[in-house]
Short mmCIF file of C-alpha atoms and ligand atoms in Angstrom, two decimals:
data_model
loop_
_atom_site.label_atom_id
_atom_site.label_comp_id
_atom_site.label_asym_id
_atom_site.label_seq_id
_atom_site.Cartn_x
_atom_site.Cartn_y
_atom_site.Cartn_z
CA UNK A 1 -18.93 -16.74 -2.65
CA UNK A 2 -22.43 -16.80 -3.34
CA UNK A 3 -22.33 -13.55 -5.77
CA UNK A 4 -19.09 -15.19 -7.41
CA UNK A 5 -20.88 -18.29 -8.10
CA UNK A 6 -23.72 -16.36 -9.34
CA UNK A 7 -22.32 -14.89 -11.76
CA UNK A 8 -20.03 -17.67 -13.11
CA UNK A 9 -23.89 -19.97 -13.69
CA UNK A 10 -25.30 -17.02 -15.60
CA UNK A 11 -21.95 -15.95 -17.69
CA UNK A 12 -20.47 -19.74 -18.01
CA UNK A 13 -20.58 -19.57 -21.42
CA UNK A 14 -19.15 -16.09 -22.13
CA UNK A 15 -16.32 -16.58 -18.86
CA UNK A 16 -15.29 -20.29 -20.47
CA UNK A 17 -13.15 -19.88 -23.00
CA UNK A 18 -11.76 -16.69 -21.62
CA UNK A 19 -9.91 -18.79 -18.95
CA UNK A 20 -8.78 -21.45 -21.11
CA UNK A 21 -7.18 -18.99 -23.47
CA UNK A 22 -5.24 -17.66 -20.70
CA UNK A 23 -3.64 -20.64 -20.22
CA UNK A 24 -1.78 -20.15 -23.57
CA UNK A 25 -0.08 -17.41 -22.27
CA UNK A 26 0.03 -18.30 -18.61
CA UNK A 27 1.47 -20.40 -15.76
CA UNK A 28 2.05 -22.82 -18.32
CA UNK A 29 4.96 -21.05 -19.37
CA UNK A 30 9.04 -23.30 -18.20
CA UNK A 31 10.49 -19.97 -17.92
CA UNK A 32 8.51 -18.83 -14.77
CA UNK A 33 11.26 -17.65 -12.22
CA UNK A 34 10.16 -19.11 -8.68
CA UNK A 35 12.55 -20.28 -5.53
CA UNK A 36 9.64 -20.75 -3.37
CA UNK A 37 6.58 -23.14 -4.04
CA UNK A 38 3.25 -22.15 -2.96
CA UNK A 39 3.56 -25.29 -0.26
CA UNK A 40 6.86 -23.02 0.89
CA UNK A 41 9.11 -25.04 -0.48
CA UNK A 42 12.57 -23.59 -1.41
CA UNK A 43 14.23 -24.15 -4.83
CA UNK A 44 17.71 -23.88 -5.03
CA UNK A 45 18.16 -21.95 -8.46
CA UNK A 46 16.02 -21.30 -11.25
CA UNK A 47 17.29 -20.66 -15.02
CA UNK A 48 15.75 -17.56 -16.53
CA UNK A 49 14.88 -17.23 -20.31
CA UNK A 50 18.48 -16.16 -21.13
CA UNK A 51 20.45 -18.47 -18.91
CA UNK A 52 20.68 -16.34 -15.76
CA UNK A 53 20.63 -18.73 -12.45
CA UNK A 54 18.72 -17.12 -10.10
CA UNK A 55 19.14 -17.63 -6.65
CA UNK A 56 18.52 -15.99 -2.78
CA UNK A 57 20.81 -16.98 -0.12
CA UNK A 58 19.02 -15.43 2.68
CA UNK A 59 19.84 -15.40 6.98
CA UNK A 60 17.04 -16.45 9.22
CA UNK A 61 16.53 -12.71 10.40
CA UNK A 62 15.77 -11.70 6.61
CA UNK A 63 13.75 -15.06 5.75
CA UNK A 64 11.30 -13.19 8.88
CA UNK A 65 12.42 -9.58 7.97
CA UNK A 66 10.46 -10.70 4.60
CA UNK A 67 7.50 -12.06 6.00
CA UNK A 68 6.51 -9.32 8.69
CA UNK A 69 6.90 -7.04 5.78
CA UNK A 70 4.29 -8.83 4.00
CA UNK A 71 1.93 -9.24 7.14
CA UNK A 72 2.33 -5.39 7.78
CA UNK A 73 1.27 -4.08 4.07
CA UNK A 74 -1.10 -6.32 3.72
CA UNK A 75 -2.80 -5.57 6.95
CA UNK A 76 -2.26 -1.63 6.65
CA UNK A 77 -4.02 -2.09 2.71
CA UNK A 78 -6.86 -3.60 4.41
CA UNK A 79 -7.17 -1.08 6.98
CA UNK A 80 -7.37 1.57 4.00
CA UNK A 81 -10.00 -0.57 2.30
CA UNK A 82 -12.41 -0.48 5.47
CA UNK A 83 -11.30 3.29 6.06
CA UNK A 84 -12.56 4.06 2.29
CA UNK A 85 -15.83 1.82 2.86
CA UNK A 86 -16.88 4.01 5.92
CA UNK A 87 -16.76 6.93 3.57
CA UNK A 88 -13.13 8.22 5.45
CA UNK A 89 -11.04 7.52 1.97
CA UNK A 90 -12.68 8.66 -1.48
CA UNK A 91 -11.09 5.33 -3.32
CA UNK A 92 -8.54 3.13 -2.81
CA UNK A 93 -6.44 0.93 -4.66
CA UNK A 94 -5.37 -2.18 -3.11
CA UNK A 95 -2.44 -4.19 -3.01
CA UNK A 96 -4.18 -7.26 -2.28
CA UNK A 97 -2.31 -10.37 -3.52
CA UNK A 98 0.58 -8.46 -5.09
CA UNK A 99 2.67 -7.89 -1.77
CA UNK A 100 5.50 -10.23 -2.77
CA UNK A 101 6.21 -8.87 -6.23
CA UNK A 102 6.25 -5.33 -3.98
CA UNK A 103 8.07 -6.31 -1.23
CA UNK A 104 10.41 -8.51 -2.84
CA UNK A 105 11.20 -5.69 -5.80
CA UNK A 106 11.26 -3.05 -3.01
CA UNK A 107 13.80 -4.71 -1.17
CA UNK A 108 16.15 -5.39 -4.09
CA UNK A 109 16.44 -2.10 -4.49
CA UNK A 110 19.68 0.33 -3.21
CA UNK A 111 19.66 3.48 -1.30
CA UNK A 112 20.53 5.23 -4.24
CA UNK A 113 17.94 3.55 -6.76
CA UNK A 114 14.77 5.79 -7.98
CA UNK A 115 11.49 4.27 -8.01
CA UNK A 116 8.40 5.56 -10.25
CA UNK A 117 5.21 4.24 -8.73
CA UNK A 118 1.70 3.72 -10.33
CA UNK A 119 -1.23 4.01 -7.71
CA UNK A 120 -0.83 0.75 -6.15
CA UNK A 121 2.54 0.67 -4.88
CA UNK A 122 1.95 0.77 -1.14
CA UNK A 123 4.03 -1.52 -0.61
CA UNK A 124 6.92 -0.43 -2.36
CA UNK A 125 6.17 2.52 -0.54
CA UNK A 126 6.64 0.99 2.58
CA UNK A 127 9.83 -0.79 1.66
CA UNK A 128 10.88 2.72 0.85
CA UNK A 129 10.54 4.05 4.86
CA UNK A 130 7.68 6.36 3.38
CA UNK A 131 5.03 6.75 6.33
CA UNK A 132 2.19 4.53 5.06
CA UNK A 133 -0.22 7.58 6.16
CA UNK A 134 1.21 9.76 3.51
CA UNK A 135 -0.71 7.90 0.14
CA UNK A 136 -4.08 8.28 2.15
CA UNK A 137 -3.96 11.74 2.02
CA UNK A 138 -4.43 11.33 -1.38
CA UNK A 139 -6.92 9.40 -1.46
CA UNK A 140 -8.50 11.36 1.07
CA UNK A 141 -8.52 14.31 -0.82
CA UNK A 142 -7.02 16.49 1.54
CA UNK A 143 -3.30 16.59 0.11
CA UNK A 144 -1.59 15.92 -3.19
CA UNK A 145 0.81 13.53 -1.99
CA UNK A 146 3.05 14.60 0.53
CA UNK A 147 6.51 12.93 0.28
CA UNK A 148 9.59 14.54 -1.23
CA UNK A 149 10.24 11.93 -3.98
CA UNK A 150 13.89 13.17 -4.20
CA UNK A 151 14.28 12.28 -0.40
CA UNK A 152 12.51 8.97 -0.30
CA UNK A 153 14.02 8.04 -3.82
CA UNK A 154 10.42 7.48 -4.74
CA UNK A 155 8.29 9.14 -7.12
CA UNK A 156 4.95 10.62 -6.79
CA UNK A 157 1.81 8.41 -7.71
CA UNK A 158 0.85 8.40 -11.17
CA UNK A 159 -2.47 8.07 -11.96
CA UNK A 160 -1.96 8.63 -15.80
CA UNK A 161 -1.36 5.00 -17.11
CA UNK A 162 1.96 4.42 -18.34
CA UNK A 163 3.16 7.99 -18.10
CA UNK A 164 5.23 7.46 -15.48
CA UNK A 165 7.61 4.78 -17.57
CA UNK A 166 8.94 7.69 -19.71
CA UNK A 167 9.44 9.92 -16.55
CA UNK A 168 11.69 7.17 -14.99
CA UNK A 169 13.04 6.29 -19.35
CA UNK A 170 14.01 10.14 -19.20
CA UNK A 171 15.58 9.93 -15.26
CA UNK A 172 17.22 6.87 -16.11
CA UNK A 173 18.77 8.64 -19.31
CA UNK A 174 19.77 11.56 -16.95
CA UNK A 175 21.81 9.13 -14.73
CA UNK A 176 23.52 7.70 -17.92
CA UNK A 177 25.06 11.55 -19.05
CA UNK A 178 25.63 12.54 -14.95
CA UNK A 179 28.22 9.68 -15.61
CA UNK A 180 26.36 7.69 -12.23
CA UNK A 181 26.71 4.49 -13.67
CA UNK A 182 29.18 1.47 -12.85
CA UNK A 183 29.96 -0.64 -9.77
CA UNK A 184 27.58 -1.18 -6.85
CA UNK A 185 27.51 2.67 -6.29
CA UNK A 186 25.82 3.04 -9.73
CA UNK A 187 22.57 4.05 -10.08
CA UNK A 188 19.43 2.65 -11.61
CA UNK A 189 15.82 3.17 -12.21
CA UNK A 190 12.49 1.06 -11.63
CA UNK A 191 9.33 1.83 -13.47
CA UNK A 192 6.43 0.36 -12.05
CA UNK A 193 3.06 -0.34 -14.33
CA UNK A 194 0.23 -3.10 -14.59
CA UNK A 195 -0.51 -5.49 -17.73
CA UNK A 196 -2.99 -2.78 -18.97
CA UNK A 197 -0.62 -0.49 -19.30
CA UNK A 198 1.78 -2.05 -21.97
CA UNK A 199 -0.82 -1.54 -24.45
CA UNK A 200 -0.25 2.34 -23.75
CA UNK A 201 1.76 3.92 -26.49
CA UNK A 202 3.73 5.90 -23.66
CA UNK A 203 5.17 2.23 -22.31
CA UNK A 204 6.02 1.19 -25.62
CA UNK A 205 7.89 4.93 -26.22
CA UNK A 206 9.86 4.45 -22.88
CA UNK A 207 10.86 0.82 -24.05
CA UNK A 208 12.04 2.10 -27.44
CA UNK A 209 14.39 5.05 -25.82
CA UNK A 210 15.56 3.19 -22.94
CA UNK A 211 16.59 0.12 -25.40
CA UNK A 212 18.38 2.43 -28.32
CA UNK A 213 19.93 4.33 -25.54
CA UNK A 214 20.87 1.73 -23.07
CA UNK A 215 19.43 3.10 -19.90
CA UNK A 216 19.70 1.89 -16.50
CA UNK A 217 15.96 0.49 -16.06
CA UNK A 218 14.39 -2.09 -15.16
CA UNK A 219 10.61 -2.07 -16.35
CA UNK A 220 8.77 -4.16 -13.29
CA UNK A 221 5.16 -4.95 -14.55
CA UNK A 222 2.66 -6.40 -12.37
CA UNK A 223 0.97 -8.62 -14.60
CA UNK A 224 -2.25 -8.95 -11.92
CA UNK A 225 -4.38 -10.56 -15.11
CA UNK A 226 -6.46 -7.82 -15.51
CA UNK A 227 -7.02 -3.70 -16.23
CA UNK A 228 -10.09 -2.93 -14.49
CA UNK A 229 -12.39 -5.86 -16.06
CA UNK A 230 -9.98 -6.38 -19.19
CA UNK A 231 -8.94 -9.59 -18.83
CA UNK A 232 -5.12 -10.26 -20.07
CA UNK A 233 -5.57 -11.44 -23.22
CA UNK A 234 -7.24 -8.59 -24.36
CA UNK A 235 -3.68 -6.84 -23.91
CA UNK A 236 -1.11 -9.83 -25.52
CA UNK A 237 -1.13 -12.97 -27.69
CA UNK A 238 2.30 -13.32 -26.65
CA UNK A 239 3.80 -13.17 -22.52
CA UNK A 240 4.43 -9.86 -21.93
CA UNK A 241 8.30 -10.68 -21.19
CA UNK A 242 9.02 -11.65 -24.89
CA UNK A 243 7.79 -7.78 -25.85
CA UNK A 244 11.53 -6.99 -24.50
CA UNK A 245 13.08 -8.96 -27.01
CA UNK A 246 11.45 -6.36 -29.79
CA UNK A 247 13.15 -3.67 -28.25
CA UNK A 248 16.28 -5.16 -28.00
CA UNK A 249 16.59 -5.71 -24.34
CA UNK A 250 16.04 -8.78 -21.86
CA UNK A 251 12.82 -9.77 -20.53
CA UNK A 252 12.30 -12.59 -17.29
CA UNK A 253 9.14 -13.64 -16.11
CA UNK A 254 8.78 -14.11 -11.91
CA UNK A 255 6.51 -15.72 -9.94
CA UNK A 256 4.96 -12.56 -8.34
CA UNK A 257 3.54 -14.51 -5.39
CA UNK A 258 6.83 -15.77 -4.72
CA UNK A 259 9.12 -12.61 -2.76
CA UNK A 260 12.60 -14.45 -2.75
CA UNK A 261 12.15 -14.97 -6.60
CA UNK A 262 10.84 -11.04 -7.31
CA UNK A 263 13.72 -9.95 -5.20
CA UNK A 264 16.83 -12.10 -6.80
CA UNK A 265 15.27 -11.19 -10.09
CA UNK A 266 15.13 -7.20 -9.49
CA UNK A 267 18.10 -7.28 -7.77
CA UNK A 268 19.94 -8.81 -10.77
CA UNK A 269 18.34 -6.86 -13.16
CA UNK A 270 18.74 -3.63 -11.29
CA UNK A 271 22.73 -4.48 -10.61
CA UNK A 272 22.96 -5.27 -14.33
CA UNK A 273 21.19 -1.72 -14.98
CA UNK A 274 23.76 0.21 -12.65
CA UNK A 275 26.55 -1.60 -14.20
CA UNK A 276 25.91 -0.06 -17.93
CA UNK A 277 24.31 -3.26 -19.23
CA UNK A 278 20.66 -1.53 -20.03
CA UNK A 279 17.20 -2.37 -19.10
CA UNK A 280 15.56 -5.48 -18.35
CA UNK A 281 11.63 -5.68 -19.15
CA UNK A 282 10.17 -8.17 -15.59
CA UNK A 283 6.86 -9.52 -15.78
CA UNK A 284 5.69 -9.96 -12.62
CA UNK A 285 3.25 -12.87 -12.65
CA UNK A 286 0.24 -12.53 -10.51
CA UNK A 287 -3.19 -11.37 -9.36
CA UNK A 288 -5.61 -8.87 -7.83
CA UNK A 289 -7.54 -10.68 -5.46
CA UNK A 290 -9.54 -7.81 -4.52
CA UNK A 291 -11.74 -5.51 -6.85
CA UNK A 292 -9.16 -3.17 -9.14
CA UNK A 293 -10.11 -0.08 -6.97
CA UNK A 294 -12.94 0.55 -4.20
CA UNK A 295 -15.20 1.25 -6.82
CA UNK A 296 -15.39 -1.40 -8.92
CA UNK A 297 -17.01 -4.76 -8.43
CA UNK A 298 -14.75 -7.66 -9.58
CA UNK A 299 -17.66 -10.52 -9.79
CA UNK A 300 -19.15 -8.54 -12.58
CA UNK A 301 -16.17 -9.98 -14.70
CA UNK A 302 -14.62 -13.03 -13.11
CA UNK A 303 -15.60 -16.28 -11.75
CA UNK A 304 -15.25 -17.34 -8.12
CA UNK A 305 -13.15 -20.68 -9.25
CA UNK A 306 -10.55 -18.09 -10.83
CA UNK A 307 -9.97 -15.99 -7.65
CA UNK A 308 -9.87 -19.63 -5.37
CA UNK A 309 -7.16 -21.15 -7.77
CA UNK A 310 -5.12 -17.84 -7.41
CA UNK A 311 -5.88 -17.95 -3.36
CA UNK A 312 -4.20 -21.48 -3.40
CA UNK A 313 -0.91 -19.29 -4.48
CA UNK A 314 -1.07 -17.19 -1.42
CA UNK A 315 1.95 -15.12 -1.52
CA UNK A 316 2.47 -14.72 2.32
CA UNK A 317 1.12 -18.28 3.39
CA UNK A 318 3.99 -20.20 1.45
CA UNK A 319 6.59 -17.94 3.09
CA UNK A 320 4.60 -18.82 6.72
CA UNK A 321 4.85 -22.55 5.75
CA UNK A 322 8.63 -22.14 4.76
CA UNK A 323 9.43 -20.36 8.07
CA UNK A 324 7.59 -23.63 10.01
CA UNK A 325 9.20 -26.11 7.91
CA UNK A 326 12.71 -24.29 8.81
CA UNK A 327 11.67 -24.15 12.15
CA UNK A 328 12.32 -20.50 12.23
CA UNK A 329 9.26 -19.02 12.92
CA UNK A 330 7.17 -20.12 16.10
CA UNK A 331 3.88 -19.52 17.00
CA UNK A 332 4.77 -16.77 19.36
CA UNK A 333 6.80 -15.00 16.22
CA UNK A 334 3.86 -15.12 14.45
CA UNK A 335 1.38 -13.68 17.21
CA UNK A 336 4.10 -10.82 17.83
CA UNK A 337 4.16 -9.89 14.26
CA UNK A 338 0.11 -9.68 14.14
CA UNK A 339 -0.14 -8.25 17.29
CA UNK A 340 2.21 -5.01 15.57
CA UNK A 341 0.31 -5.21 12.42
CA UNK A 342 -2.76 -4.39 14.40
CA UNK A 343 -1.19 -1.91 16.41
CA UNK A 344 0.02 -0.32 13.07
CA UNK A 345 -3.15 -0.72 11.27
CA UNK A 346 -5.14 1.26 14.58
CA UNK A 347 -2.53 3.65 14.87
CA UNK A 348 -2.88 4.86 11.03
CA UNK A 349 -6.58 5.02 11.38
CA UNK A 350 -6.24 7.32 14.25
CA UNK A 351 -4.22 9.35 12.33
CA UNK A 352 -6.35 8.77 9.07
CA UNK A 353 -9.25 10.47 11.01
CA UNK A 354 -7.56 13.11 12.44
CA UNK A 355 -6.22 14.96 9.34
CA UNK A 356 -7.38 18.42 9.00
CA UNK A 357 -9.17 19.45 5.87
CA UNK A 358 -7.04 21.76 3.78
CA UNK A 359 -7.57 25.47 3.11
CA UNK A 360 -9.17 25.16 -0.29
CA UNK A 361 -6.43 27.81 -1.90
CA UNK A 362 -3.44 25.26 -1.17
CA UNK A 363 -4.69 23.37 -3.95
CA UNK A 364 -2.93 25.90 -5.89
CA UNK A 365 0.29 25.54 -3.61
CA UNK A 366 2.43 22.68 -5.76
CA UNK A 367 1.70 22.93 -8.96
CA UNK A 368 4.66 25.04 -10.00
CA UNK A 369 7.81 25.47 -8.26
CA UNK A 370 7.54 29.16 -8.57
CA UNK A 371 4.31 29.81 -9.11
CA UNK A 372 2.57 31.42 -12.37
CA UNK A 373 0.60 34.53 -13.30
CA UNK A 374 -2.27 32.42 -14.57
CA UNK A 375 -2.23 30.78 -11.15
CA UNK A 376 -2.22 33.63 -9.10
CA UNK A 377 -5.09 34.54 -10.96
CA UNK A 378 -6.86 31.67 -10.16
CA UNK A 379 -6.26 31.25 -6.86
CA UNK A 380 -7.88 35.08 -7.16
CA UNK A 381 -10.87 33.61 -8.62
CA UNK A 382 -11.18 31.26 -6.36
CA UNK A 383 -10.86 33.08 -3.30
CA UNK A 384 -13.29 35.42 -4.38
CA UNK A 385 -15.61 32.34 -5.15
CA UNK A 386 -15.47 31.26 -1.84
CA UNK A 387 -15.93 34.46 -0.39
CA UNK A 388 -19.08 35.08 -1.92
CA UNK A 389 -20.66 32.51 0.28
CA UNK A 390 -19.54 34.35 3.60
CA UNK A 391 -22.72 35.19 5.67
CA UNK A 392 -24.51 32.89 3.48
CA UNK A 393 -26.83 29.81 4.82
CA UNK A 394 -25.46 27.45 1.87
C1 TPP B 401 -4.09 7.16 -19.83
C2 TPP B 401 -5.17 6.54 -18.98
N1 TPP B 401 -6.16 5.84 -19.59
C3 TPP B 401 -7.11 5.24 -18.85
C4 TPP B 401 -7.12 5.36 -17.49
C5 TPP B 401 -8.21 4.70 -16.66
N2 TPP B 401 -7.63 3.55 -15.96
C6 TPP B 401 -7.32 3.61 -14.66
S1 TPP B 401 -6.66 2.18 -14.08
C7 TPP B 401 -6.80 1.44 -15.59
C8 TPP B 401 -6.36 0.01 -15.81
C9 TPP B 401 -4.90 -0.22 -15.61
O1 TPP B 401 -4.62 -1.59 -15.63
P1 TPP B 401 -3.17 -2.13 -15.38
O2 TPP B 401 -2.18 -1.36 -16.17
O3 TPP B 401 -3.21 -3.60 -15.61
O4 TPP B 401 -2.88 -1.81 -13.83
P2 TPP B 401 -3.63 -2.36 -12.53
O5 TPP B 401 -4.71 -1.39 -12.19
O6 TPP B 401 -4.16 -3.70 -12.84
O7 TPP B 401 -2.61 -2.38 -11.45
C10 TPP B 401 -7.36 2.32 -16.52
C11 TPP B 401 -7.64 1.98 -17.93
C12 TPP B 401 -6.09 6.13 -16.89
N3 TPP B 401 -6.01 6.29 -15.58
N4 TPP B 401 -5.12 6.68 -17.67
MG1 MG B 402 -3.44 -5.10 -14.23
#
């Protein structure tokens, strides 16, 4: 608190208008898409920006299906954020704050629906049944990655900003001629990517194909207000949803904080994509609440008020007060789910430590299918290279 404070006295005047200005584009806006208040209470329907009623009809068993997912990624991201402090990660991106607009989209999606990630979608991850362990091994440096994105129906994480929106534009286009579209069994896309990103050429590309060629996406961006320190409005003078209308396709803003709304949105959007209807362009609406990755410090660029008003949106807290208020979550519920978040947080830290450092040549392993001369010849070089220190003190 005290840094945050700190640095709001001796940047007032540069941090001022910055925040005012965001409220042109910002929570201000009627057409935010929420069913569940920040106090946890639950709204009926809510209109989108083209008419669409949104709603999420819910049993008691999925109301706390929801929140233990929310409890468990948020507490296994935190886990990865002390691992990578005590030097056992190399970075890490958190999740922090942007669980519901993860969970929530995660959910919505089918078996059969094809996910491309950015770095941050651990929790998408974990709605896909992918072993939370497998993204610190990336970040670990001692694998690339080790899911089969074809099994999981989850893509590798892309580092690349926005490249991965014409990976899933192209995919999505693939489904589309393999004749995979129509009815429930149809098949869609997500492309995940941040607020930054949409000022990437690639993401504007991807919108421009998938629009003229009506492909089954749905473009889920995580508005969390900022790309590393660049605050939002250094990206848009417009919300990011309206973009869609210039390429021809719907766009719906969500309350990100709110998982019932991210998942009747996504799930709409995706069933209208698998049904031959074309992409949908959701703005997620939320924010980081931590720093944007273990090596950056967020109170170099924000003020502490900011991240408090945000905290007041808490997007697993409103779904705890809605479960009380319902009466369908008791204090032993609660303790249970905590008590298997911790078990699941110490249990990946075990394994987090005990992960063998790779032989340095199966760097070379995955990056063709079937290899390459030029590889082979490196992984020569390299070989050689490491040989030459046999017998050596250094
Ligand atoms: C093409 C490219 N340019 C720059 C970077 C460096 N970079 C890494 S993260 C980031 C900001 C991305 O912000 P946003 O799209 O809002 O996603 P967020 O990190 O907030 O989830 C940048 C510029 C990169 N990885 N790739
Ligand atoms: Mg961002």
């Amino acid at each position: 608190m005290a840094r945050g404070d700190g640095g709001a006295t001796t940047r007032g005047k540069r941090a001022a208008p910055r925040t005012q200005k965001r409220e042109a584009t910002g929570t201000g806006d009627p057409n935010l898409v929420q069913l569940l208040t920040p106090e946890g209470e639950r709204i009926d329907s809510a209109t989108g920006p083209d008419g669409t009623e949104y709603r999420a009809d819910f049993s008691d068993e999925e109301y706390r299906g929801l929140y233990r997912d929310l409890v468990l990624v948020r507490k296994l991201d935190a886990e990865a954020t002390a691992l990578q402090r005590q030097g056992e990660l190399g970075i890490w991106a958190s999740l922090l704050g942007q669980e519901a607009a993860q969970v929530g989209s995660g959910r919505a999606l089918r078996p059969q629906d094809m996910a491309f990630p950015t770095y941050r979608e651990h929790g998408v991850l974990y709605c896909r049944g992918i072993d939370p362990i497998m993204p610190l091994g990336l970040f670990r440096g001692v694998d690339q990655g080790g899911w089969d994105p074809n099994e999981f129906k989850f893509n590798m994480y892309t580092i690349v900003i926005g490249a991965q929106t014409l990976h899933a534009t192209g995919y999505a286009m693939g489904i589309t001629m393999d004749g995979k579209t129509g009815g429930d069994e149809g098949e869609a896309v997500i492309a995940y990517f941040g607020d930054g990103a949409t000022s990437q050429g690639d993401v504007n590309e991807a919108f421009v194909w998938a629009g003229v060629f009506n492909s089954p996406i749905v473009f889920f961006c995580q508005n969390n207000q900022y790309a590393i320190s660049e605050p939002l409005e250094r990206q848009t003078r417009v919300p990011l949803y309206q973009r869609a209308g210039g390429f021809g396709f719907p766009g719906v803003r969500v309350d990100g904080n709110d998982v019932l709304a991210s998942y009747a949105v996504t799930r709409h959007a995706l069933d209208n994509a698998r049904n031959g209807q074309g992409p949908t362009l959701i703005e997620a609406y939320t924010y980081r609440m931590g720093a944007h990755t273990t090596t950056d410090d967020p109170t170099r660029y924000r003020i502490a008020s900011e991240v408090e008003a945000w905290r007041a949106k808490d997007p697993l807290a409103r779904v705890k007060a809605f479960l009380e208020k319902q009466q369908i979550g008791d204090e032993s519920f609660f303790a249970e789910i905590d008590e298997q978040a911790k078990q699941e947080a110490l249990h990946l830290r075990e394994r987090v430590l005990a992960m063998p450092d790779p032989e340095p040549s199966t760097i070379f392993d995955h990056v063709y299918a079937h290899g390459s001369p030029l590889l082979d010849a490196e992984r020569e070089q390299a070989a050689r290279y490491l040989e030459s220190f046999e017998g050596s003190a250094h």
